[in-house]
C-alpha positions as a LaTeX table, in Angstrom:
\begin{tabular}{lrrr}
\hline
Residue & $x$ (\AA) & $y$ (\AA) & $z$ (\AA) \\
\hline
Met1 & 0.00 & 0.00 & 0.00 \\
Ser2 & 1.17 & 3.34 & $-0.77$ \\
Asp3 & 1.28 & 6.30 & 1.49 \\
Glu4 & $-0.48$ & 8.37 & $-1.11$ \\
Asn5 & $-3.79$ & 6.62 & $-0.53$ \\
Glu6 & $-3.90$ & 7.40 & 3.17 \\
Ala7 & $-6.09$ & 10.33 & 4.02 \\
Thr8 & $-4.18$ & 13.19 & 5.40 \\
Thr9 & $-5.71$ & 15.03 & 8.30 \\
Glu10 & $-4.42$ & 18.50 & 8.02 \\
Pro11 & $-6.23$ & 21.20 & 9.95 \\
Ala12 & $-8.56$ & 23.19 & 7.76 \\
Ala13 & $-7.46$ & 26.71 & 7.16 \\
Thr14 & $-9.40$ & 29.17 & 9.27 \\
Gly15 & $-11.09$ & 31.58 & 6.97 \\
Arg16 & $-11.92$ & 35.16 & 7.62 \\
Arg17 & $-15.64$ & 34.37 & 7.70 \\
Ser18 & $-15.40$ & 31.71 & 10.41 \\
Phe19 & $-13.01$ & 33.86 & 12.44 \\
Leu20 & $-15.45$ & 36.80 & 12.40 \\
Gly21 & $-18.40$ & 34.49 & 13.20 \\
Thr22 & $-16.60$ & 33.09 & 16.23 \\
Gly23 & $-15.61$ & 36.59 & 17.34 \\
Phe24 & $-19.20$ & 37.90 & 17.12 \\
Met25 & $-20.51$ & 34.86 & 18.95 \\
Leu26 & $-18.04$ & 35.32 & 21.83 \\
Thr27 & $-18.81$ & 39.04 & 21.99 \\
Gly28 & $-22.56$ & 38.28 & 22.23 \\
Ile29 & $-22.02$ & 35.70 & 24.96 \\
Ile30 & $-19.86$ & 38.05 & 27.00 \\
Ala31 & $-22.32$ & 40.96 & 26.55 \\
Ser32 & $-25.35$ & 38.88 & 27.56 \\
His33 & $-23.61$ & 37.49 & 30.63 \\
Thr34 & $-22.48$ & 40.97 & 31.65 \\
Ala35 & $-26.05$ & 42.28 & 31.32 \\
Ala36 & $-27.44$ & 39.36 & 33.32 \\
Leu37 & $-24.90$ & 39.86 & 36.09 \\
Thr38 & $-25.63$ & 43.60 & 36.18 \\
Phe39 & $-29.37$ & 43.00 & 36.62 \\
Ala40 & $-28.72$ & 40.35 & 39.26 \\
Ala41 & $-26.41$ & 42.69 & 41.18 \\
Arg42 & $-28.99$ & 45.50 & 41.07 \\
Tyr43 & $-31.63$ & 43.12 & 42.39 \\
Ile44 & $-29.44$ & 41.82 & 45.22 \\
Tyr45 & $-27.94$ & 45.22 & 46.10 \\
Pro46 & $-30.56$ & 47.88 & 45.26 \\
Glu47 & $-29.69$ & 51.54 & 45.34 \\
Ser48 & $-30.47$ & 53.02 & 48.73 \\
Arg49 & $-30.65$ & 56.67 & 47.80 \\
Lys50 & $-33.42$ & 58.16 & 49.85 \\
Thr51 & $-34.14$ & 61.76 & 49.15 \\
Thr52 & $-36.11$ & 63.82 & 51.60 \\
Gln53 & $-37.58$ & 67.25 & 51.46 \\
Arg54 & $-38.54$ & 69.64 & 54.19 \\
Val55 & $-42.19$ & 70.70 & 54.03 \\
Phe56 & $-43.70$ & 73.56 & 56.02 \\
Val57 & $-46.43$ & 72.30 & 58.37 \\
Ala58 & $-47.54$ & 75.10 & 60.69 \\
Phe59 & $-46.50$ & 77.89 & 62.98 \\
Lys60 & $-45.90$ & 76.73 & 66.56 \\
Glu61 & $-48.49$ & 79.09 & 68.04 \\
Ala62 & $-51.16$ & 77.47 & 65.81 \\
Ile63 & $-50.86$ & 74.19 & 67.77 \\
Pro64 & $-51.51$ & 74.73 & 71.50 \\
Gln65 & $-50.29$ & 72.25 & 74.11 \\
Gly66 & $-52.34$ & 69.03 & 73.91 \\
Ala67 & $-53.77$ & 69.77 & 70.46 \\
Ser68 & $-53.19$ & 67.91 & 67.22 \\
Phe69 & $-54.14$ & 68.06 & 63.56 \\
Ala70 & $-53.95$ & 65.84 & 60.51 \\
Tyr71 & $-51.52$ & 66.81 & 57.78 \\
Arg72 & $-51.46$ & 65.32 & 54.28 \\
Thr73 & $-47.99$ & 64.97 & 52.74 \\
Pro74 & $-47.25$ & 65.63 & 49.07 \\
Arg75 & $-47.29$ & 61.84 & 48.55 \\
Gly76 & $-50.81$ & 61.56 & 50.03 \\
Glu77 & $-49.95$ & 60.09 & 53.45 \\
Thr78 & $-51.88$ & 61.48 & 56.39 \\
Ile79 & $-49.84$ & 62.29 & 59.48 \\
Asn80 & $-51.01$ & 63.22 & 62.97 \\
Ile81 & $-49.00$ & 66.12 & 64.32 \\
Ala82 & $-49.49$ & 66.65 & 68.05 \\
His83 & $-48.09$ & 69.06 & 70.61 \\
Thr84 & $-47.47$ & 66.76 & 73.58 \\
Ser85 & $-45.86$ & 67.47 & 76.91 \\
Ala86 & $-42.59$ & 66.18 & 75.41 \\
Gly87 & $-42.83$ & 68.54 & 72.43 \\
Tyr88 & $-44.04$ & 68.13 & 68.87 \\
Val89 & $-44.48$ & 64.66 & 67.41 \\
Ala90 & $-45.44$ & 63.50 & 63.91 \\
Leu91 & $-46.83$ & 59.98 & 63.58 \\
Ser92 & $-48.67$ & 58.04 & 60.91 \\
Asp93 & $-52.43$ & 57.92 & 61.34 \\
Val94 & $-52.51$ & 54.28 & 60.19 \\
Cys95 & $-52.69$ & 51.59 & 62.88 \\
Pro96 & $-50.21$ & 48.77 & 62.17 \\
His97 & $-52.80$ & 46.16 & 63.24 \\
Leu98 & $-55.65$ & 46.52 & 60.71 \\
Lys99 & $-54.78$ & 49.82 & 59.03 \\
Cys100 & $-57.57$ & 51.75 & 60.77 \\
Arg101 & $-57.25$ & 55.51 & 61.27 \\
Val102 & $-55.64$ & 56.54 & 64.56 \\
His103 & $-56.49$ & 59.83 & 66.28 \\
Trp104 & $-55.01$ & 61.86 & 69.16 \\
Asp105 & $-57.05$ & 61.95 & 72.38 \\
Arg106 & $-56.17$ & 65.18 & 74.13 \\
Val107 & $-57.76$ & 64.15 & 77.47 \\
Val108 & $-55.69$ & 60.97 & 78.01 \\
Gly109 & $-52.68$ & 62.11 & 75.96 \\
Gln110 & $-52.63$ & 59.03 & 73.75 \\
Phe111 & $-53.20$ & 58.02 & 70.15 \\
Ile112 & $-56.22$ & 55.72 & 69.92 \\
Cys113 & $-57.27$ & 53.23 & 67.26 \\
Pro114 & $-61.07$ & 52.83 & 67.35 \\
Cys115 & $-61.14$ & 49.42 & 65.65 \\
His116 & $-59.94$ & 47.27 & 68.57 \\
Asp117 & $-59.14$ & 49.92 & 71.18 \\
Gly118 & $-55.45$ & 49.95 & 70.37 \\
Arg119 & $-53.62$ & 52.65 & 72.29 \\
Phe120 & $-50.30$ & 54.31 & 71.64 \\
Ala121 & $-48.18$ & 56.57 & 73.83 \\
Ala122 & $-47.37$ & 60.10 & 72.71 \\
Asp123 & $-44.15$ & 58.82 & 71.13 \\
Gly124 & $-46.03$ & 56.19 & 69.07 \\
Ser125 & $-45.07$ & 53.13 & 71.12 \\
Pro126 & $-47.93$ & 50.64 & 71.69 \\
Ile127 & $-49.57$ & 50.65 & 75.12 \\
Ser128 & $-52.49$ & 48.23 & 74.83 \\
Gly129 & $-54.66$ & 46.21 & 72.50 \\
Pro130 & $-53.52$ & 44.29 & 69.42 \\
Pro131 & $-50.69$ & 46.74 & 68.64 \\
Lys132 & $-49.16$ & 46.00 & 72.08 \\
Glu133 & $-49.47$ & 42.24 & 71.46 \\
Met134 & $-47.76$ & 42.68 & 68.08 \\
Asn135 & $-45.25$ & 45.18 & 69.53 \\
Ala136 & $-46.00$ & 47.40 & 66.52 \\
Pro137 & $-45.46$ & 51.15 & 67.01 \\
Leu138 & $-46.86$ & 53.92 & 64.85 \\
Arg139 & $-44.55$ & 55.04 & 62.06 \\
Arg140 & $-42.60$ & 58.16 & 63.06 \\
Phe141 & $-41.78$ & 61.14 & 60.89 \\
Glu142 & $-39.09$ & 63.65 & 61.69 \\
Ile143 & $-40.39$ & 67.06 & 62.64 \\
Val144 & $-38.01$ & 70.01 & 62.61 \\
Glu145 & $-38.47$ & 73.20 & 64.61 \\
Asp146 & $-37.02$ & 76.27 & 62.95 \\
Gly147 & $-37.75$ & 79.40 & 64.93 \\
Asn148 & $-41.53$ & 79.56 & 65.30 \\
Gln149 & $-42.15$ & 77.27 & 62.32 \\
Leu150 & $-42.57$ & 73.48 & 62.11 \\
Tyr151 & $-41.32$ & 71.48 & 59.17 \\
Leu152 & $-41.76$ & 67.83 & 58.30 \\
Glu153 & $-39.02$ & 65.72 & 56.69 \\
Val154 & $-40.78$ & 63.55 & 54.09 \\
Ser155 & $-39.47$ & 61.33 & 51.33 \\
Ala156 & $-39.55$ & 62.98 & 47.94 \\
\hline
\end{tabular}
């Protein structure tokens, strides 16, 4: 037998077309994996930029000791602002138990939820009822005194 009849297995020459095809394929794979990892990272580590704005609420002399009023924020949340013996306090008017509306009782100096007689101290901590059992305080908002004016720090 002659050596001429044996099939030679030489590597095929890589053409320009196959080289470019392989290059585009690798570029697409790398780009898609980079995009997937970026979205995964944003999901796992979300941005925590919280912007707040200061909103004028009232003049101090408009809220006598023991009084309160409801204030609606630019985002539509209603907040109870009360002038307690400890100063001014701004708390959500939504009870954490069943989302009923909470109001300030000037006589007893507490926030009261009428649904199940939940009671909250002037600082929003639960005193009795289902909120006490859940240990669920009212949501607090920062109130800033600037001269004779009151401002509320709310998320923008």
